[in-house]
Short mmCIF file of C-alpha atoms in Angstrom, two decimals:
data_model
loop_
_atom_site.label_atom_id
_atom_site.label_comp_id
_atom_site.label_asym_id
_atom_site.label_seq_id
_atom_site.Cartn_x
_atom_site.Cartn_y
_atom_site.Cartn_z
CA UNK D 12 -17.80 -7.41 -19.32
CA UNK D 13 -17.33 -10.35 -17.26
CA UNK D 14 -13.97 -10.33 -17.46
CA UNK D 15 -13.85 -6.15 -16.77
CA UNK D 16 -15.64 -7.54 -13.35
CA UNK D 17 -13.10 -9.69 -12.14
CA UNK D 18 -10.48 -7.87 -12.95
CA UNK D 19 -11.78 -5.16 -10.85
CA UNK D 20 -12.89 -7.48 -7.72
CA UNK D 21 -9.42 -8.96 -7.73
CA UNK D 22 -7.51 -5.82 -7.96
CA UNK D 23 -9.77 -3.73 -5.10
CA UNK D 24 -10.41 -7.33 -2.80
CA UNK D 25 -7.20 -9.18 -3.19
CA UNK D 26 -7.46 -12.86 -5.16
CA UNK D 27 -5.01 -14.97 -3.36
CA UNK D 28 -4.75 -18.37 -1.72
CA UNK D 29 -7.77 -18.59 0.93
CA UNK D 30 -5.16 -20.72 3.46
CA UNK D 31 -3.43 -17.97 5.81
CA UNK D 32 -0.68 -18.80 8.42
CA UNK D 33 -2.05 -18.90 12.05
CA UNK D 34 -1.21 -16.32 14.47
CA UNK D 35 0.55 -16.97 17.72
CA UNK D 36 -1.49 -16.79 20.43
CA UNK D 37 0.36 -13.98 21.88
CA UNK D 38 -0.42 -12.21 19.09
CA UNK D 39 -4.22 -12.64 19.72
CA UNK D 40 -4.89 -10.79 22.68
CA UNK D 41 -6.01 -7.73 23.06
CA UNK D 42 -3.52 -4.59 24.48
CA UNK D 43 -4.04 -2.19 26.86
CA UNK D 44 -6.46 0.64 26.94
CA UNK D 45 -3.54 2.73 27.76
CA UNK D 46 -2.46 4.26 24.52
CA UNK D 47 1.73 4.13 24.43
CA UNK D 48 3.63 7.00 23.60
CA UNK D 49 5.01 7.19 19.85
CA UNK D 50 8.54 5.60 19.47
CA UNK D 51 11.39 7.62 19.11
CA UNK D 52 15.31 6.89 17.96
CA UNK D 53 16.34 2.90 18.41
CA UNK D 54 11.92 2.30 19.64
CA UNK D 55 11.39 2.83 16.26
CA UNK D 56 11.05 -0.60 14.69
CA UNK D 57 12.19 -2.47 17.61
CA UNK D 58 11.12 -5.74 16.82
CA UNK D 59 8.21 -6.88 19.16
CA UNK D 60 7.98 -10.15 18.59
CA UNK D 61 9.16 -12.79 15.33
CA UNK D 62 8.54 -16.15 14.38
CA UNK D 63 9.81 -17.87 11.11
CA UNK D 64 6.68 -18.43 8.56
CA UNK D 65 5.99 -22.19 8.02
CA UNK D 66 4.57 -22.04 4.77
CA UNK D 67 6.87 -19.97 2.26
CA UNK D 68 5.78 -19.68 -1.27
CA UNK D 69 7.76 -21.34 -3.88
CA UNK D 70 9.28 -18.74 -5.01
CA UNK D 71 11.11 -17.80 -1.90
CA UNK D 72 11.99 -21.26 -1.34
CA UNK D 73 13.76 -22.40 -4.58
CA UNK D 74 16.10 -19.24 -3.98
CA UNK D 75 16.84 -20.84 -0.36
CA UNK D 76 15.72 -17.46 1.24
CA UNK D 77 14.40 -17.35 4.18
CA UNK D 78 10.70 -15.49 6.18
CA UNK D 79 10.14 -14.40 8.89
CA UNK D 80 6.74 -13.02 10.01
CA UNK D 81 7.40 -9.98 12.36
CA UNK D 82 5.62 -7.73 14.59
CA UNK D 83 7.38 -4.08 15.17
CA UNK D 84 6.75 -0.66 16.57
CA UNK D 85 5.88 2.68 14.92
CA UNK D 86 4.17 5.26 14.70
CA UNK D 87 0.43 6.57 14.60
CA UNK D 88 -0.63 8.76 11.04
CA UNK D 89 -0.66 12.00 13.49
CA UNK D 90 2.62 11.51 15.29
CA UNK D 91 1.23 11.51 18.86
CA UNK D 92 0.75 7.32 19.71
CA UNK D 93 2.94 4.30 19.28
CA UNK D 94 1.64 1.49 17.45
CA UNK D 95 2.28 -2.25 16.87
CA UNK D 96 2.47 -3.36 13.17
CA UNK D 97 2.87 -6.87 11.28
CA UNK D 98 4.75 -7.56 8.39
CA UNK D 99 6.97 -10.17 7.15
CA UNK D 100 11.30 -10.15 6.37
CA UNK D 101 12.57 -12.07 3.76
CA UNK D 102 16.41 -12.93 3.84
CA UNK D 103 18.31 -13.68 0.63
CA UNK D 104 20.85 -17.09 0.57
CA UNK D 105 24.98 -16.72 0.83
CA UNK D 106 26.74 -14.09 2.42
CA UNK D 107 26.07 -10.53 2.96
CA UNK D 108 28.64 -7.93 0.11
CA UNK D 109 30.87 -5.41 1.71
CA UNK D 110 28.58 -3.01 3.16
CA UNK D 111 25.48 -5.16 4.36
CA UNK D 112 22.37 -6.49 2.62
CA UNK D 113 20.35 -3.47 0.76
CA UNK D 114 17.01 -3.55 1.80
CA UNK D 115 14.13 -3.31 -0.12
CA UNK D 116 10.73 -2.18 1.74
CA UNK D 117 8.04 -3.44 -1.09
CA UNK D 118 4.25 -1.90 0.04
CA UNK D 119 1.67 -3.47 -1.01
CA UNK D 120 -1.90 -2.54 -2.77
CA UNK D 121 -5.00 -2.47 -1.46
CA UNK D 122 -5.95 -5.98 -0.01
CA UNK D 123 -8.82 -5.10 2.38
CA UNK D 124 -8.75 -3.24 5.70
CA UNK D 125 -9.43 -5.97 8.31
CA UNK D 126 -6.82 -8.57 10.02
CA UNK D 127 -7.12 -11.38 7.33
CA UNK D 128 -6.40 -9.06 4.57
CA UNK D 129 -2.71 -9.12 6.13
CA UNK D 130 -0.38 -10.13 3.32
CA UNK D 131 1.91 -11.74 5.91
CA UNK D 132 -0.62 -14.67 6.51
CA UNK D 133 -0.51 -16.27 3.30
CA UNK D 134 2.45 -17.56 1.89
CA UNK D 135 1.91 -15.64 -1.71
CA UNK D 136 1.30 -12.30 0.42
CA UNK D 137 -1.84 -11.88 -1.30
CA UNK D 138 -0.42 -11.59 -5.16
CA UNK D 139 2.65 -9.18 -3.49
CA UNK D 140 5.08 -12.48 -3.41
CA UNK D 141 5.53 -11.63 -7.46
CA UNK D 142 7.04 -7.47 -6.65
CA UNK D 143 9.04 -10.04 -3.67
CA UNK D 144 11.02 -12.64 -5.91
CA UNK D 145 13.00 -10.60 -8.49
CA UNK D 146 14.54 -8.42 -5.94
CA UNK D 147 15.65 -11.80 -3.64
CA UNK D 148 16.95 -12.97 -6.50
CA UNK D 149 19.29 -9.81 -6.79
CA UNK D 150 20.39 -10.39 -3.08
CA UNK D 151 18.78 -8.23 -1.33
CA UNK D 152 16.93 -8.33 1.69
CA UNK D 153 12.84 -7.70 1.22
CA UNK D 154 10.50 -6.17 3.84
CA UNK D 155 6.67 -6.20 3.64
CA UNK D 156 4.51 -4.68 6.04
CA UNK D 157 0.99 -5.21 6.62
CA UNK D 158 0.09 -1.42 7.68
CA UNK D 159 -1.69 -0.74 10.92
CA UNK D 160 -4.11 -2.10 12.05
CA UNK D 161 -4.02 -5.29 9.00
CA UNK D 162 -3.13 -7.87 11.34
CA UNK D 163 -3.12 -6.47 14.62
CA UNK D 164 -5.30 -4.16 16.99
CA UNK D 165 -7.05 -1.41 16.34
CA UNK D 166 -8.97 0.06 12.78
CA UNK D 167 -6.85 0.39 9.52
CA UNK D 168 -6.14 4.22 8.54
CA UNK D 169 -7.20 3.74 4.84
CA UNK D 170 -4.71 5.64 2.77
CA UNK D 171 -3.09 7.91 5.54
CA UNK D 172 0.03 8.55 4.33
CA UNK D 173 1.78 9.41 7.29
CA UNK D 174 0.98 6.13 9.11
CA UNK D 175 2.01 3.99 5.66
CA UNK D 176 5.07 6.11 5.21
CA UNK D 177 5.74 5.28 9.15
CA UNK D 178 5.15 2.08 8.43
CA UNK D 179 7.21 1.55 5.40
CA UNK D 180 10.50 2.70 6.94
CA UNK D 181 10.46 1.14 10.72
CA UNK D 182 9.93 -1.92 8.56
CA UNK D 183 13.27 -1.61 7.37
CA UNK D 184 14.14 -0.99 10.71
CA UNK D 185 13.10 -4.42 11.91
CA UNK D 186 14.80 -6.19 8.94
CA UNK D 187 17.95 -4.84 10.41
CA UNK D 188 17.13 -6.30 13.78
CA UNK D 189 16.02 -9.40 12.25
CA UNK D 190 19.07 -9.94 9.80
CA UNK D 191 22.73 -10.37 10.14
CA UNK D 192 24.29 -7.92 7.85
CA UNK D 193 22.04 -5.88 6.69
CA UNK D 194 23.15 -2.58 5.99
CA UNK D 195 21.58 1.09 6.15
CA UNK D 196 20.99 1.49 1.97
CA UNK D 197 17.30 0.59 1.24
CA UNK D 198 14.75 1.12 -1.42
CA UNK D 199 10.86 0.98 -1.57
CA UNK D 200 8.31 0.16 -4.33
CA UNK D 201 4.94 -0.08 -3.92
CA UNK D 202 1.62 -0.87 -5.76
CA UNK D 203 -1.72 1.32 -6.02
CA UNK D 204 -2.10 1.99 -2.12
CA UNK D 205 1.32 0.84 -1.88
CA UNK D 206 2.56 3.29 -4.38
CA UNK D 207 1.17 6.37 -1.99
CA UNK D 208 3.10 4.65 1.01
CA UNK D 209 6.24 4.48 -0.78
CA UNK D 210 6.14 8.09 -2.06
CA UNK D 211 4.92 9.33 1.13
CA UNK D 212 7.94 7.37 2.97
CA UNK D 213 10.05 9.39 0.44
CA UNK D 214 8.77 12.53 1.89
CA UNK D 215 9.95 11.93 5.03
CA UNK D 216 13.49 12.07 5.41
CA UNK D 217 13.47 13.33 8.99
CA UNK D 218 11.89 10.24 10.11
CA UNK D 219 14.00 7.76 8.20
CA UNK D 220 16.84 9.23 9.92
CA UNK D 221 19.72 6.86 10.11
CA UNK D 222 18.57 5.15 6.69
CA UNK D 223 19.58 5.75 3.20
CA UNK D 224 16.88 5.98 0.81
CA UNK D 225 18.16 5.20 -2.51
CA UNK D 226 14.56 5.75 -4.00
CA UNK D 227 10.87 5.21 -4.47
CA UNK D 228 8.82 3.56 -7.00
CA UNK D 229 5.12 3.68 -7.11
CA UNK D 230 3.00 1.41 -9.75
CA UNK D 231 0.16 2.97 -10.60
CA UNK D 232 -0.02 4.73 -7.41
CA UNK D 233 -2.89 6.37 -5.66
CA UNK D 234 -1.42 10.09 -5.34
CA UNK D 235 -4.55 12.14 -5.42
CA UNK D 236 -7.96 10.58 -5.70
CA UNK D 237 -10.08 13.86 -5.25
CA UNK D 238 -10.80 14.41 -8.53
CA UNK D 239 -13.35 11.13 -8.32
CA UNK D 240 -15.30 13.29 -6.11
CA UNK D 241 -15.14 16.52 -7.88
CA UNK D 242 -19.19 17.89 -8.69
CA UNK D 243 -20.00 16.12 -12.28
CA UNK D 244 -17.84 13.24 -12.24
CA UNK D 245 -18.90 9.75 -12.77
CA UNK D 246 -17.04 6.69 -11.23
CA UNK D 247 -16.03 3.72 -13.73
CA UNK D 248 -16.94 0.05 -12.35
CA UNK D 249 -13.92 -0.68 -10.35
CA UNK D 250 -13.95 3.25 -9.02
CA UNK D 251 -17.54 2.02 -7.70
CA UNK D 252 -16.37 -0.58 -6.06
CA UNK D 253 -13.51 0.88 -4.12
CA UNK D 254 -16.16 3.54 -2.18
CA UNK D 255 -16.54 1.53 0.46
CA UNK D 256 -12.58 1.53 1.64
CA UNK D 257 -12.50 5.59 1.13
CA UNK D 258 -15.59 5.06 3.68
CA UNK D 259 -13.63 3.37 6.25
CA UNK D 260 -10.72 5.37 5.41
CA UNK D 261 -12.51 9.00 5.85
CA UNK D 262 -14.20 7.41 9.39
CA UNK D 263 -10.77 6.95 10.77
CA UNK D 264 -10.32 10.42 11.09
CA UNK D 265 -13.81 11.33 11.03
CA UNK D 266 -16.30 8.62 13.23
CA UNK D 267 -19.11 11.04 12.95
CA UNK D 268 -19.60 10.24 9.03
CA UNK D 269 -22.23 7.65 8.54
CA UNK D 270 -21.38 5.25 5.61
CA UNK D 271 -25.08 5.59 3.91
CA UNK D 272 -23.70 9.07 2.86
CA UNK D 273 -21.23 6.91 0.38
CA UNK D 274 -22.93 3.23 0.43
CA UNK D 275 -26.33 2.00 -0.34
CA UNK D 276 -27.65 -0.81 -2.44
CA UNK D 277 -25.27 -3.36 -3.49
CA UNK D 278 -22.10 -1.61 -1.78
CA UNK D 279 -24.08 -1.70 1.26
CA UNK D 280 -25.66 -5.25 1.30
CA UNK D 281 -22.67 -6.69 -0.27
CA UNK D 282 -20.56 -4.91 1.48
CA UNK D 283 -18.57 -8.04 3.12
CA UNK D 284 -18.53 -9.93 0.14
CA UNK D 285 -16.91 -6.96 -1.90
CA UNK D 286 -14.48 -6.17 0.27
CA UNK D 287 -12.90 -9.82 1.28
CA UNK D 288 -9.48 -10.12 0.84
CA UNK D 289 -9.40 -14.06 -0.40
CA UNK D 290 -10.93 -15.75 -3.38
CA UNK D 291 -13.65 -17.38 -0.77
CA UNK D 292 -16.31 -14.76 -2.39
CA UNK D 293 -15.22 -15.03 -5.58
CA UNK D 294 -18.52 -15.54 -7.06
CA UNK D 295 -20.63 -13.52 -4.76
CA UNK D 296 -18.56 -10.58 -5.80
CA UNK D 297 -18.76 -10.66 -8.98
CA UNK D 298 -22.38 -11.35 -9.24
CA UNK D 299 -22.34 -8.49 -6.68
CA UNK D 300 -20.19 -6.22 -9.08
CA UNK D 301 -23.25 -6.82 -12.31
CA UNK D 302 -26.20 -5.38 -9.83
CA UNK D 303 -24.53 -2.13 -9.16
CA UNK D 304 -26.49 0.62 -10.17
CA UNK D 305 -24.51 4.73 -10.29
CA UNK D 306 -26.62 5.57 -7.40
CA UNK D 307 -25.30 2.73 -5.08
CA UNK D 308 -21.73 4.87 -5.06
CA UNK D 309 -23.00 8.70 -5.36
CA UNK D 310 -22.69 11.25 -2.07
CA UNK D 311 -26.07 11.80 -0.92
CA UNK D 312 -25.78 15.19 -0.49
CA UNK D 313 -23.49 17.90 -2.09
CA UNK D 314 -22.04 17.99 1.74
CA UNK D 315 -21.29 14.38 0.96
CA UNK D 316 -19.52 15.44 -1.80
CA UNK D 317 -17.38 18.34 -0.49
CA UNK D 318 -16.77 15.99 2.67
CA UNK D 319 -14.98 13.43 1.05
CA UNK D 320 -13.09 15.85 -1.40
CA UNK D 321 -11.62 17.27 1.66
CA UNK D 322 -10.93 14.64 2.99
CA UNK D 323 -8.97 12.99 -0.08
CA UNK D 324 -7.33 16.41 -0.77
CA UNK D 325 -6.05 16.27 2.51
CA UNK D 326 -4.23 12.89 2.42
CA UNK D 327 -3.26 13.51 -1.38
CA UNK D 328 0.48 13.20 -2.52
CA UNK D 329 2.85 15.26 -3.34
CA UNK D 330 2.78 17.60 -0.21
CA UNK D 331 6.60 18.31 0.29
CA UNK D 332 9.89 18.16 -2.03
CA UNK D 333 11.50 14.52 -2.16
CA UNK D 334 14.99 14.22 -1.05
CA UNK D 335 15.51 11.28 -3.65
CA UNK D 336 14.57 10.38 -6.86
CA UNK D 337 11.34 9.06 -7.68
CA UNK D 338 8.92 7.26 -10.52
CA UNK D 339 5.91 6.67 -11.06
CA UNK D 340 4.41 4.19 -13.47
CA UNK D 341 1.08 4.64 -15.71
CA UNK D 342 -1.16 2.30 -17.70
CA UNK D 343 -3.01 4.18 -19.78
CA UNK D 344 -6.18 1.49 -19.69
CA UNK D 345 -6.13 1.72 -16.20
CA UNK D 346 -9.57 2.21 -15.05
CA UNK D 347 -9.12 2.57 -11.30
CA UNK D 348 -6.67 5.65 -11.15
CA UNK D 349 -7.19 7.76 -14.05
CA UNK D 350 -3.98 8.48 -15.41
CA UNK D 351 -4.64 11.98 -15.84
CA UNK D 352 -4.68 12.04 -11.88
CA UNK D 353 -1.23 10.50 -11.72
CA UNK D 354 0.42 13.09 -14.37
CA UNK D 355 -1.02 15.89 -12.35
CA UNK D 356 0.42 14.67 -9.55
CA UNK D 357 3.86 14.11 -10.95
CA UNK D 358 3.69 17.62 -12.15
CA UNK D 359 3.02 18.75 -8.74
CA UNK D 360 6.00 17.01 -7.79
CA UNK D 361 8.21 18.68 -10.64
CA UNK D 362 7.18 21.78 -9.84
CA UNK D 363 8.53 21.21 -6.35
CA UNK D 364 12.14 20.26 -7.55
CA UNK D 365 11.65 16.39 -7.20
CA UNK D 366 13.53 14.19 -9.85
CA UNK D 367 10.49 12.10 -11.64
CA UNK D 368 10.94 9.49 -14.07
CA UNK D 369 6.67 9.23 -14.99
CA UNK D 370 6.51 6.29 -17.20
CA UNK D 371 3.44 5.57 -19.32
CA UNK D 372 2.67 2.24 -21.13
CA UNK D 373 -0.43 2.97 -23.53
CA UNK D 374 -1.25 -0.91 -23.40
CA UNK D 375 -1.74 -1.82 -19.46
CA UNK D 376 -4.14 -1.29 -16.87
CA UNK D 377 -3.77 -0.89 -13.35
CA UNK D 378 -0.74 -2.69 -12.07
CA UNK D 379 -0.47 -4.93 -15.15
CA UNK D 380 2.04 -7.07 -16.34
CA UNK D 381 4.95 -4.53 -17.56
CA UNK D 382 4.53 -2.72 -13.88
CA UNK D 383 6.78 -5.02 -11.91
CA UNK D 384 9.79 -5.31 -14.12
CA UNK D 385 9.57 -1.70 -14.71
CA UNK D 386 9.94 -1.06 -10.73
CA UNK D 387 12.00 -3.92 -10.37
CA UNK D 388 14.71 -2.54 -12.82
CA UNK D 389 14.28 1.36 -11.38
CA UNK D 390 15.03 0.37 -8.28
CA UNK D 391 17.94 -1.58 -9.26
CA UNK D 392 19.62 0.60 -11.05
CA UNK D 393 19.50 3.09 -7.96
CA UNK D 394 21.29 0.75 -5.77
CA UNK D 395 23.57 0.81 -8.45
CA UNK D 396 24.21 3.87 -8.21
CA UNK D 397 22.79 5.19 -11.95
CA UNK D 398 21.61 8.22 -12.64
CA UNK D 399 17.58 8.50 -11.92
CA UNK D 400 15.54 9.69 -15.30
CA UNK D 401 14.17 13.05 -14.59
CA UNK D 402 10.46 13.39 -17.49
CA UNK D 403 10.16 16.58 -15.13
CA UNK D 404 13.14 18.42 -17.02
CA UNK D 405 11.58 16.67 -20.57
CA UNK D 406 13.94 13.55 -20.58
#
């Protein structure tokens, strides 16, 4: 049991390094009330302000790479504001090939939803420095963003995938800025959160205009979490003790929900605790984590219920026919996203016309060991030019 709880309070609250790079001052203050109009052609990902990062993880270092801790425009979940979002570039060694530096945009899981939790602060990225290293080590250039509002102003839209997808490509955008020959060929993989950013990014071709996707990889991605909300079902552990992000995500878009609907006990009291993004809590979460009870978690009220159902249906994935090829990977022990959920999803997707590779391992759990090689390979092979796997035609 014990270690069934820390699995599950690293994987929804981030264990990393508690030491985070310090943020220029400029960075600090707060913006104007005037809300700035969304970015459109060369705005988007114009690079607002850069600094190299002081601190960078081993990894990056004996490879002689190079990172650089960005801040870059995009664009709100809805389409209709501009926004400012942090992130950090990674550069490989030598000399770009004929045809520029690929790009790799890597998103990254859920780490928590307030300006610590930005990956880009700590020289491991909060665990994401491990999806980072194999693809430098290919020569390629890496982009990580932070997602809005994780690491600068304003609240974080929790699973949006319009504002991740956003996110995701102007990233690339910025690398370009930021990097001597880099060219327009990119790729993004992403884990659990990061897995719906990537494959929502993939949706939207129009937006990456200018940009050639290659592909998307998602490791154990979220693609539809409804079903934990559907009347009769009962949340495992770690399920539990992600309610109180789908709380901040479903107040984004709706302020008038109160969080006792979702939270109460435990979630509630604990609340800061089980949500930090560094190792500082360790121990109060997982003491935390034993004292939950099923009724800490459940929707008050069958309106609850039906509330947040909507509201997950709504931001659910697939919701339009992928350009590119894409793949999705599955541990059957994972106990966050049932798998069952993924493999509907995927088949929403093939029955769409999307090229799937949906790759199950019966032996790992969410994001486990096999995940990042897995991507790591996919991905490679696309820039390669291979032909993608397609499970949706029974290969």
């Amino acid at each position: 049991m014990a270690a069934i709880l820390a699995v599950a309070v690293c994987v929804l609250a981030g264990c990393a390094q508690p030491q985070a790079e310090t943020k220029p001052q400029a960075e600090t203050q707060p913006h104007s009330a005037v809300v700035p109009a969304a970015p459109v052609g060369d705005e988007r990902g114009a690079v607002v302000s850069s600094f190299a990062m002081g601190h960078a993880d081993f990894a990056v270092r004996v490879l002689g790479a190079t990172a650089t801790r960005v801040v870059y425009r995009s664009t709100s979940g809805d389409g209709t504001a501009g926004t400012e979002v942090s992130g950090v570039v990674f550069a490989p060694s030598g000399a770009p090939p004929a045809g520029g530096w690929p790009v790799v945009s890597v998103a990254h899981g859920t780490t928590g939803v307030t300006d610590e939790c930005a990956p880009s602060l700590y020289p491991n990225l909060l665990g994401t420095i491990g999806t980072v290293a194999p693809f430098l080590e290919r020569g390629m250039v890496v982009a990580v963003t932070d997602y809005e509002g994780i690491g600068t102003d304003g609240p974080h839209p929790y699973l949006d995938p319009d504002a991740a997808a956003y996110n995701v490509i102007d990233i690339v955008r910025a690398a370009r800025a930021l990097v001597p020959g880099t060219g327009t060929r990119w790729g993004a993989i992403g884990n659990s959160q990061g897995g719906q950013a990537v494959w929502a990014a993939a949706e939207r071709a129009d937006y990456a205009d200018g940009l050639d996707l290659v592909g998307a990889v998602g490791l154990s991605p979220v693609l539809d979490l409804s079903p934990l909300y559907r009347s009769g079902a009962t949340p495992t552990l770690p399920q539990a003790l992600l309610t109180p992000f789908l709380v901040d995500g479903v107040q984004f878009r709706q302020p008038d929900v109160d969080a006792s609907e979702y939270i109460r006990g435990v979630l509630s009291s604990e609340r800061r605790a089980l949500t930090a993004c560094t190792d500082l809590l360790g121990v109060q979460k997982a003491e935390a984590a034993t004292r939950l009870t099923p009724g800490d978690s459940a929707p008050a009220t069958e309106a609850s219920r039906l509330r947040m159902e909507e509201w997950l249906t709504s931001v659910a994935l697939p919701r339009a026919q992928s350009s590119v090829p894409l793949a999705a990977f599955v541990g059957d022990q994972d106990q966050l996203i049932d798998p069952k959920w993924t493999q509907d999803a995927v088949a929403e997707a093939c029955s769409l016309g999307d090229v799937v590779e949906l790759r199950r391992d019966p032996g790992q759990g969410h994001s486990d060991q096999a995940a990042i090689p897995y991507g790591v390979s996919w991905l490679s092979d696309r820039f390669a030019g291979v032909p993608a796997p397609n499970t949706c035609a029974g290969g």
